[in-house]
Short mmCIF file of C-alpha atoms in Angstrom, two decimals:
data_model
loop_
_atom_site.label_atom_id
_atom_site.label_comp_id
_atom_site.label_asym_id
_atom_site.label_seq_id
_atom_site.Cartn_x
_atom_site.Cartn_y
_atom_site.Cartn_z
CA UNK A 16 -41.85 -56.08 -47.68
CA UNK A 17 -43.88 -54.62 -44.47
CA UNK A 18 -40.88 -54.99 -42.54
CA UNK A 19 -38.38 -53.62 -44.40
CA UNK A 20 -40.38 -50.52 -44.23
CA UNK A 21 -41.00 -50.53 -40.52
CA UNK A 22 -37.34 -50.98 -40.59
CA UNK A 23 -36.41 -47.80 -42.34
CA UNK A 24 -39.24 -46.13 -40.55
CA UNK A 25 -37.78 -46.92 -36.80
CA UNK A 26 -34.34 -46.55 -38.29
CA UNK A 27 -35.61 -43.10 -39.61
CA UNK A 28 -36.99 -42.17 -36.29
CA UNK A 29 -34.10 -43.35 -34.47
CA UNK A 30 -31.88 -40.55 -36.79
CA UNK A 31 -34.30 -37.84 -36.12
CA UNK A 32 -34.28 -38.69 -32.25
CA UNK A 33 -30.33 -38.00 -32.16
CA UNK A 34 -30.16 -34.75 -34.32
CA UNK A 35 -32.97 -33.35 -32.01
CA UNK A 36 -30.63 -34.74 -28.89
CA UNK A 37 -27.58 -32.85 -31.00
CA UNK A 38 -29.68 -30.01 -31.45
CA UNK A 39 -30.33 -29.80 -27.77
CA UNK A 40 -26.85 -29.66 -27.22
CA UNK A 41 -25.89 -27.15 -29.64
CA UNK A 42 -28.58 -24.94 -28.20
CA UNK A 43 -27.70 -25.34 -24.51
CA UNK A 44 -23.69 -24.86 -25.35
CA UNK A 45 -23.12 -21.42 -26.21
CA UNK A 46 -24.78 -20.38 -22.80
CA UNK A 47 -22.25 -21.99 -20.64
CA UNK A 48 -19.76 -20.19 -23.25
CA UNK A 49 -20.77 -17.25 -22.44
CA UNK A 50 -21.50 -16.97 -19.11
CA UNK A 51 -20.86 -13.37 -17.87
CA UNK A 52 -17.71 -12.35 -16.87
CA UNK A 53 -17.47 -9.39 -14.60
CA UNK A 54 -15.22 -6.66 -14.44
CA UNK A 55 -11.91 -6.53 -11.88
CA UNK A 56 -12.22 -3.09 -9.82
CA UNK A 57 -10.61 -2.47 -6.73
CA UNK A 58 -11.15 0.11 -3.33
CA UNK A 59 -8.34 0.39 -0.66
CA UNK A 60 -7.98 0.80 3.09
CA UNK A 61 -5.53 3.87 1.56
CA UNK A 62 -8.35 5.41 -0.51
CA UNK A 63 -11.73 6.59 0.08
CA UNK A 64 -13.75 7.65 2.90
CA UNK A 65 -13.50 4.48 4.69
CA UNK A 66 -9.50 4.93 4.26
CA UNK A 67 -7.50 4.51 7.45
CA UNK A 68 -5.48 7.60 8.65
CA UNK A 69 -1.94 7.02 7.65
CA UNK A 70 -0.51 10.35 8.43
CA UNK A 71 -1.47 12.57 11.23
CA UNK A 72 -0.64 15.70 10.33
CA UNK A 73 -2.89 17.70 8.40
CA UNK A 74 -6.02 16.29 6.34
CA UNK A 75 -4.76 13.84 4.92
CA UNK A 76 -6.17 10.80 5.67
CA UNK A 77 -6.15 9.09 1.77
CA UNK A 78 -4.02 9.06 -0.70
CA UNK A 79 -3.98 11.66 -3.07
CA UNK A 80 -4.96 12.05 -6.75
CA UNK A 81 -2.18 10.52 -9.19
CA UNK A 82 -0.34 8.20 -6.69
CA UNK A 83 -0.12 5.28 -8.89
CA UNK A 84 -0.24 1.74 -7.90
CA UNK A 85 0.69 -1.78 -9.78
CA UNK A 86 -0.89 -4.88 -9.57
CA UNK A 87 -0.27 -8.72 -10.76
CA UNK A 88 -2.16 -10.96 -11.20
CA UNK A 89 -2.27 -15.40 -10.99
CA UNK A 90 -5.29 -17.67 -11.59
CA UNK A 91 -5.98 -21.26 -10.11
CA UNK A 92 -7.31 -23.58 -12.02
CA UNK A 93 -8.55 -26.25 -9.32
CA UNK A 94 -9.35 -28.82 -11.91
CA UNK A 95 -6.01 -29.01 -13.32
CA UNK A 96 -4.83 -27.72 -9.40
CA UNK A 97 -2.36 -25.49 -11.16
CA UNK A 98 -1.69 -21.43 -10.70
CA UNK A 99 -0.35 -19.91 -13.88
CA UNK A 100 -0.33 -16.21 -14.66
CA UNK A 101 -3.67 -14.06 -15.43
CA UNK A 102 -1.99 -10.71 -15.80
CA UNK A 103 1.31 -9.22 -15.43
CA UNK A 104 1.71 -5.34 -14.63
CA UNK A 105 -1.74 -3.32 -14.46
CA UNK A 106 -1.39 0.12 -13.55
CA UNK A 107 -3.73 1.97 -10.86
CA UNK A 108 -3.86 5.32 -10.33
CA UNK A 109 -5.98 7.66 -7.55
CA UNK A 110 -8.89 9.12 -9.24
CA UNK A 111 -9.75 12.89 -8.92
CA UNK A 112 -12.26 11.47 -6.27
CA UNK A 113 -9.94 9.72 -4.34
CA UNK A 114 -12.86 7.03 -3.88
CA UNK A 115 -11.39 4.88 -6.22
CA UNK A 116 -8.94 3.78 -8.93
CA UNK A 117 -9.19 4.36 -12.35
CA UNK A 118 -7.23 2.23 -15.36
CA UNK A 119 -6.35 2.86 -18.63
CA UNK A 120 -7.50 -0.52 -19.69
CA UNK A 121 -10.36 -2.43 -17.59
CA UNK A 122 -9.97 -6.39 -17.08
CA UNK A 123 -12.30 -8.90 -16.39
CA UNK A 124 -12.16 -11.91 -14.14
CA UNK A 125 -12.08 -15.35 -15.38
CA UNK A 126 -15.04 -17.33 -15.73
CA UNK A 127 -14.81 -19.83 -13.09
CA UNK A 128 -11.33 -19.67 -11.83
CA UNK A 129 -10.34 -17.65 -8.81
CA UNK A 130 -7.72 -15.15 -9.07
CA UNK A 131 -5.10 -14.08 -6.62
CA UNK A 132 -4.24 -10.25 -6.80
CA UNK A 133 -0.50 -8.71 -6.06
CA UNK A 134 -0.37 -5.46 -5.52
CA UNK A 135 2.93 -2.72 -4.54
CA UNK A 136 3.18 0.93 -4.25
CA UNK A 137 6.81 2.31 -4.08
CA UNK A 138 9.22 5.02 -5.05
CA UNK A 139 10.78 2.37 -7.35
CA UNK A 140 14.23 3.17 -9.41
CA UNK A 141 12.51 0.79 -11.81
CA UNK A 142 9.78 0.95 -14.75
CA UNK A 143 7.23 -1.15 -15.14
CA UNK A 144 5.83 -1.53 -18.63
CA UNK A 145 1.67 -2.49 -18.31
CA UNK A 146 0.23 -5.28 -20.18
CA UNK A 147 -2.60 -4.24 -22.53
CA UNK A 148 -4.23 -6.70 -25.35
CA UNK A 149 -1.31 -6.04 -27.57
CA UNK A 150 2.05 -5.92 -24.97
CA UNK A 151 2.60 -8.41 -22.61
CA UNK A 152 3.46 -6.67 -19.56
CA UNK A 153 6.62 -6.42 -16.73
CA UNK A 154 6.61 -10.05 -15.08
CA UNK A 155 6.66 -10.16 -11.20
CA UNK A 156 9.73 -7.99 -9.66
CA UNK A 157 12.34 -10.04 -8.42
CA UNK A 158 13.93 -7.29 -6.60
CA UNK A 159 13.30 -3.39 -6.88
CA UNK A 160 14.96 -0.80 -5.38
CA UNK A 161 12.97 2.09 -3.02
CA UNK A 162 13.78 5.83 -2.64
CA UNK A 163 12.26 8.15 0.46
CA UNK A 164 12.18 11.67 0.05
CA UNK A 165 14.41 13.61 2.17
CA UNK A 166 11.77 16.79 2.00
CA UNK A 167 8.79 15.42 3.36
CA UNK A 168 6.49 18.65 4.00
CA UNK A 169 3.90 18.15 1.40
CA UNK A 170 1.39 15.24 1.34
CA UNK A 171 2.48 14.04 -2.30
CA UNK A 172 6.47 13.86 -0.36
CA UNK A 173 4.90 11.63 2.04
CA UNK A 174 3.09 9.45 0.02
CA UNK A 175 5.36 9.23 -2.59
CA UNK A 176 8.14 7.76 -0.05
CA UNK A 177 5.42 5.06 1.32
CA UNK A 178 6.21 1.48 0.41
CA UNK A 179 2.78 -0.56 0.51
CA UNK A 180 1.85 -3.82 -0.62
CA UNK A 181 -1.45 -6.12 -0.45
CA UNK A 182 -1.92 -9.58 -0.91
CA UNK A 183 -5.27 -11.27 -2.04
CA UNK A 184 -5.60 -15.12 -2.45
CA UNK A 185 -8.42 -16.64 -4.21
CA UNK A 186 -11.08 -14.11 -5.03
CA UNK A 187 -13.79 -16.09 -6.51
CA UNK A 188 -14.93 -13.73 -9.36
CA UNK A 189 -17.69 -11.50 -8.08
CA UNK A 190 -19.33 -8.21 -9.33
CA UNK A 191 -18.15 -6.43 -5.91
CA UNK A 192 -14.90 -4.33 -6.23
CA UNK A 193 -12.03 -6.76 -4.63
CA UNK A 194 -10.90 -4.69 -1.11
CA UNK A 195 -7.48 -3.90 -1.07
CA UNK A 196 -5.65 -3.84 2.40
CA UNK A 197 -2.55 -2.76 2.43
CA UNK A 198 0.10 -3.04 4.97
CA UNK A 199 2.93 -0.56 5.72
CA UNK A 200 6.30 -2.07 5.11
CA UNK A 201 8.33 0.97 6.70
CA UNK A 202 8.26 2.96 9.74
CA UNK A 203 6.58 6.40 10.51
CA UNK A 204 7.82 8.92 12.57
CA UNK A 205 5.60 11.44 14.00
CA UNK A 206 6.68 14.43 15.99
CA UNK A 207 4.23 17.53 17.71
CA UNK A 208 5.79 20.53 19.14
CA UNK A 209 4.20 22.05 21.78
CA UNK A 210 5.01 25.64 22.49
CA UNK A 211 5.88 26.62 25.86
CA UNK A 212 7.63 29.18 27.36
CA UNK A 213 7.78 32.60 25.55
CA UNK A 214 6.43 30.86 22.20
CA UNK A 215 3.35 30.76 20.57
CA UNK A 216 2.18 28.57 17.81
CA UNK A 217 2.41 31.50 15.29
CA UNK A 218 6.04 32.30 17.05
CA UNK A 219 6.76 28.71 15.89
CA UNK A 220 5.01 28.35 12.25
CA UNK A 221 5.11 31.70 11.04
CA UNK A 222 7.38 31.82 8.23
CA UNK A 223 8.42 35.50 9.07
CA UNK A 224 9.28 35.22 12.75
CA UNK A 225 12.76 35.11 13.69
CA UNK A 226 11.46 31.97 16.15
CA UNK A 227 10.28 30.16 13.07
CA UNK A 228 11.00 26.67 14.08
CA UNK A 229 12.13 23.74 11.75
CA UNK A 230 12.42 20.01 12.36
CA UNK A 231 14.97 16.72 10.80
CA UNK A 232 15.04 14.06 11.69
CA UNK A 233 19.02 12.80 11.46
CA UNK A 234 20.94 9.60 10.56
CA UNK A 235 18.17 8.03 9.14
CA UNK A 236 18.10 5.37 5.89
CA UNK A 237 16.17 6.05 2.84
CA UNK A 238 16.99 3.82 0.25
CA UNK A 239 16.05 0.10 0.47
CA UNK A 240 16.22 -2.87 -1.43
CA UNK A 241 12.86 -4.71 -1.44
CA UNK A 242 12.17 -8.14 -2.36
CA UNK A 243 8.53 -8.83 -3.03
CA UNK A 244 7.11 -11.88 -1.90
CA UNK A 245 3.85 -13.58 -3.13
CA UNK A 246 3.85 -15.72 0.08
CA UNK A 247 4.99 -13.22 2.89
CA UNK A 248 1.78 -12.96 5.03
CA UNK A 249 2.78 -9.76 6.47
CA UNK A 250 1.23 -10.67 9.51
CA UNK A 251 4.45 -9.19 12.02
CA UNK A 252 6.89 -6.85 11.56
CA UNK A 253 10.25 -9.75 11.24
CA UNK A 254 7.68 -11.24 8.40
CA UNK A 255 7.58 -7.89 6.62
CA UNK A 256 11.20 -7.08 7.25
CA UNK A 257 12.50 -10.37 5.44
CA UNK A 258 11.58 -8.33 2.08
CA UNK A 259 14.02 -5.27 3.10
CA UNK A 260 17.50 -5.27 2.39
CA UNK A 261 20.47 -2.83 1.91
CA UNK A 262 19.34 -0.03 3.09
CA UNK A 263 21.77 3.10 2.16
CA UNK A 264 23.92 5.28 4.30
CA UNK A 265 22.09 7.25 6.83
CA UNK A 266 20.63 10.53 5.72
CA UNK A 267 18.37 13.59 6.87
CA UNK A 268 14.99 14.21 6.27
CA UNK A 269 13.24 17.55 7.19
CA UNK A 270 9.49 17.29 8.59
CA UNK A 271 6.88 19.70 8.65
CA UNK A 272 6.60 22.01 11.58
CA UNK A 273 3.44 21.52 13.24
CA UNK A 274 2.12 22.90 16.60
CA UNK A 275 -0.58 21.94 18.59
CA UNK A 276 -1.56 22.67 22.43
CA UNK A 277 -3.15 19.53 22.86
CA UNK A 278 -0.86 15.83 22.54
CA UNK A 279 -4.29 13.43 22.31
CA UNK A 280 -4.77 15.52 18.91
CA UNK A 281 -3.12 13.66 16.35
CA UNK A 282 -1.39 17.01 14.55
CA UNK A 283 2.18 16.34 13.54
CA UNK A 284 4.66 16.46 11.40
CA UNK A 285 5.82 12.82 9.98
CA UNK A 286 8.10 11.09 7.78
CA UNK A 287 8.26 7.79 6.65
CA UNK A 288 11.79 6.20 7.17
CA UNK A 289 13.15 2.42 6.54
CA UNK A 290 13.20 0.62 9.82
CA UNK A 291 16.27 0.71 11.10
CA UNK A 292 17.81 1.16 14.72
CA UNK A 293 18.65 5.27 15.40
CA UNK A 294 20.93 6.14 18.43
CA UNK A 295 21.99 9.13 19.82
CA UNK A 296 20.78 12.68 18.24
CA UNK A 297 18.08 11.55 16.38
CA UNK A 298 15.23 14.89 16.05
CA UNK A 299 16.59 18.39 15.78
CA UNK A 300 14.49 21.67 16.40
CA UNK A 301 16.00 24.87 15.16
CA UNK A 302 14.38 28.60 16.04
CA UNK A 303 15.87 31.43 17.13
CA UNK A 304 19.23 30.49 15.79
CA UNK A 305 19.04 27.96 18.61
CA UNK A 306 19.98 23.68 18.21
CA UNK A 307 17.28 21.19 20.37
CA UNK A 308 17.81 17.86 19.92
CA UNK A 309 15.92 14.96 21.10
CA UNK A 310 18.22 11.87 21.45
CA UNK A 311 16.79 8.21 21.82
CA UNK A 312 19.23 5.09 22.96
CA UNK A 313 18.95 2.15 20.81
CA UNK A 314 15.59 2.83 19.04
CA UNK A 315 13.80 0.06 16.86
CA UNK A 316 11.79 1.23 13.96
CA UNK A 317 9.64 -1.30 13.27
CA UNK A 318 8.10 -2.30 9.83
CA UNK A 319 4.44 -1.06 10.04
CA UNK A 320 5.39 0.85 13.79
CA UNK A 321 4.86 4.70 14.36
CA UNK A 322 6.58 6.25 16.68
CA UNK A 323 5.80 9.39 18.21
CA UNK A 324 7.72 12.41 19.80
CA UNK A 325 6.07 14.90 21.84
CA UNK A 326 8.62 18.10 22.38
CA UNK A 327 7.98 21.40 23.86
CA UNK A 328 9.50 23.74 22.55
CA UNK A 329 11.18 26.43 25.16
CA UNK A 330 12.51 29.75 25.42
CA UNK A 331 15.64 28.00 25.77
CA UNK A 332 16.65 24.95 24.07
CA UNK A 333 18.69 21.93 25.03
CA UNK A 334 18.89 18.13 24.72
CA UNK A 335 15.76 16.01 25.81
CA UNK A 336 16.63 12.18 26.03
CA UNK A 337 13.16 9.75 26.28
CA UNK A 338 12.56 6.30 27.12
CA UNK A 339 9.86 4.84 26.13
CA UNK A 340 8.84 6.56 22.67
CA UNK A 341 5.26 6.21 22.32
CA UNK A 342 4.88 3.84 20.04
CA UNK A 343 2.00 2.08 18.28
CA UNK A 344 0.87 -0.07 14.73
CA UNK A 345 0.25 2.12 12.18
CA UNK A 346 -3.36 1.94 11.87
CA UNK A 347 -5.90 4.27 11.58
CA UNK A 348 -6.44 4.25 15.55
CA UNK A 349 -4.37 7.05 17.23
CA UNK A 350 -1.15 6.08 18.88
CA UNK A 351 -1.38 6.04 22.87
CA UNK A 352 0.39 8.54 24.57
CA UNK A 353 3.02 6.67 26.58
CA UNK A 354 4.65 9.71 27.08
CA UNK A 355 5.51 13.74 26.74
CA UNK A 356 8.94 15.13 26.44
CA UNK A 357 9.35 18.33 28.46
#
């Protein structure tokens, strides 16, 4: 009879050690459940103080308020070593501040998996529809279709016809906004007048002189198919250009008239254009009912190249032909001056 009870009384303890072991568990389980999760935000090379200069002529060196942005989204899941989708479309969009992005929905990261962001902005022909908690949104383009403005005078013109995109592969989730560097698929075209001659800058610029000058830039492409890739490194300009296709019939696109009495200033007037090789008349200056044209042999515009003219701007006009364009990455470091049209 003693040891029946010492029996039940180990077997009883032995039952009470494994619901306090089971307890233990239960207790230390919802903690790894909910681990924090922190919140995706974003800054940009193209926004905010630090933001690199991407057009010369007058302030502006971010982009401004309202230029909207779209981003994808994949996760890897190194356990499983698989990459499925996290998000599809999420839109950005410039804040009034210009220091940042702001959303219409926020998202957070993942737990434990990293997350590889995909991000475009484009004059595109086509919608995107963003994915909230209850729509599922636009999957990653397969092909989209880009439009440059032929009026590029104002900022918004410019930036609107900019085709951008960043690429950032396994961000392990972090409380830090994720940085954004985007590179310029397109070219730039920058050109300065300088007045000489006869002219002052006011002669030029002033809307109600009779010398009033006004710039184009002719036969140039602005409509281009573009082909997104996840895996396109971007690192050159033939990488870049393997996403560009079918560019449209050549076109003209009128730049603002700037003036400036010193070339190592960066003031300009500049247009974004497809890259593309221009021959022949390629800029024309018109004032005092007089044609100028600048003509180029055999020019390559480069994906992520600017390319700047230099002309003064005489009492009498005529044709200027230049080789080499100054030409340099477009960066936030000014292009060097390889040379000055006269």
């Amino acid at each position: 009879m003693i040891m029946k009870y010492i029996r039940l009384i180990s077997l009883s303890l032995a039952v009470f050690a494994l619901l306090c072991l089971a307890g233990c568990s239960n207790v230390d389980e919802p903690s790894v459940r909910e681990t924090s999760r922190y919140e995706i935000r974003f800054t940009s090379n193209l926004t905010g103080l630090n933001a690199d200069v991407t057009r010369a002529y007058g302030s502006f060196t971010t982009y401004n308020m309202g230029q909207k942005f779209w981003v994808w989204a994949d996760m890897y899941d190194d356990q499983d070593d698989e990459t499925t989708t996290y998000f599809n479309a999420w839109q950005l969009t410039v804040s009034s501040t210009t220091t940042k992005f702001s959303t219409n929905t926020a998202k957070m990261f993942p737990a434990y998996n990293k997350v590889s962001f995909y991000t475009l902005h484009g004059n595109f022909s086509e919608d995107f529809v963003e994915e909230t908690s209850e729509v599922i949104g636009s999957e990653w383009p397969e092909l989209l279709t880009h439009t440059i403005k032929t009026t590029q005078i104002t900022d918004n013109d410019y930036q609107t016809s900019d085709l951008v995109m960043a690429i950032n592969r396994n961000v392990v989730p972090t409380s830090e906004p994720v940085a954004l560097e985007f590179k310029h698929l397109l070219s730039q075209v920058e050109v300065a007048l300088i007045a000489g001659s006869g002219f002052t800058a006011d002669n030029l610029t002033d809307a109600s002189s009779s010398a009033k000058a006004t710039v184009e830039l002719l036969g140039v492409k602005t409509k281009v198919q573009f082909r997104p890739d996840k895996a396109n490194t971007m690192a050159t300009y033939t990488e870049r250009e393997l996403m560009l296709s079918n560019a449209s019939e050549p076109d003209t696109i009128t730049v603002a008239t700037v003036v400036t009495d010193d070339v190592s200033k960066q003031a300009c007037g500049a247009a974004v254009v497809v890259p593309q090789t221009v021959n022949g008349k390629f800029i024309h200056i018109r004032y005092l009912d007089n044609d100028t044209y600048v003509k180029v042999n055999d020019l390559r515009l480069k994906s992520g190249y600017r390319y700047r003219f230099n002309v003064t701007v005489d009492r009498i006009g005529g044709e200027y032909s230049i080789t080499p364009v100054t030409v340099a990455e477009w960066t936030s470091e000014p292009a060097e001056r390889e040379a000055e049209l006269k």
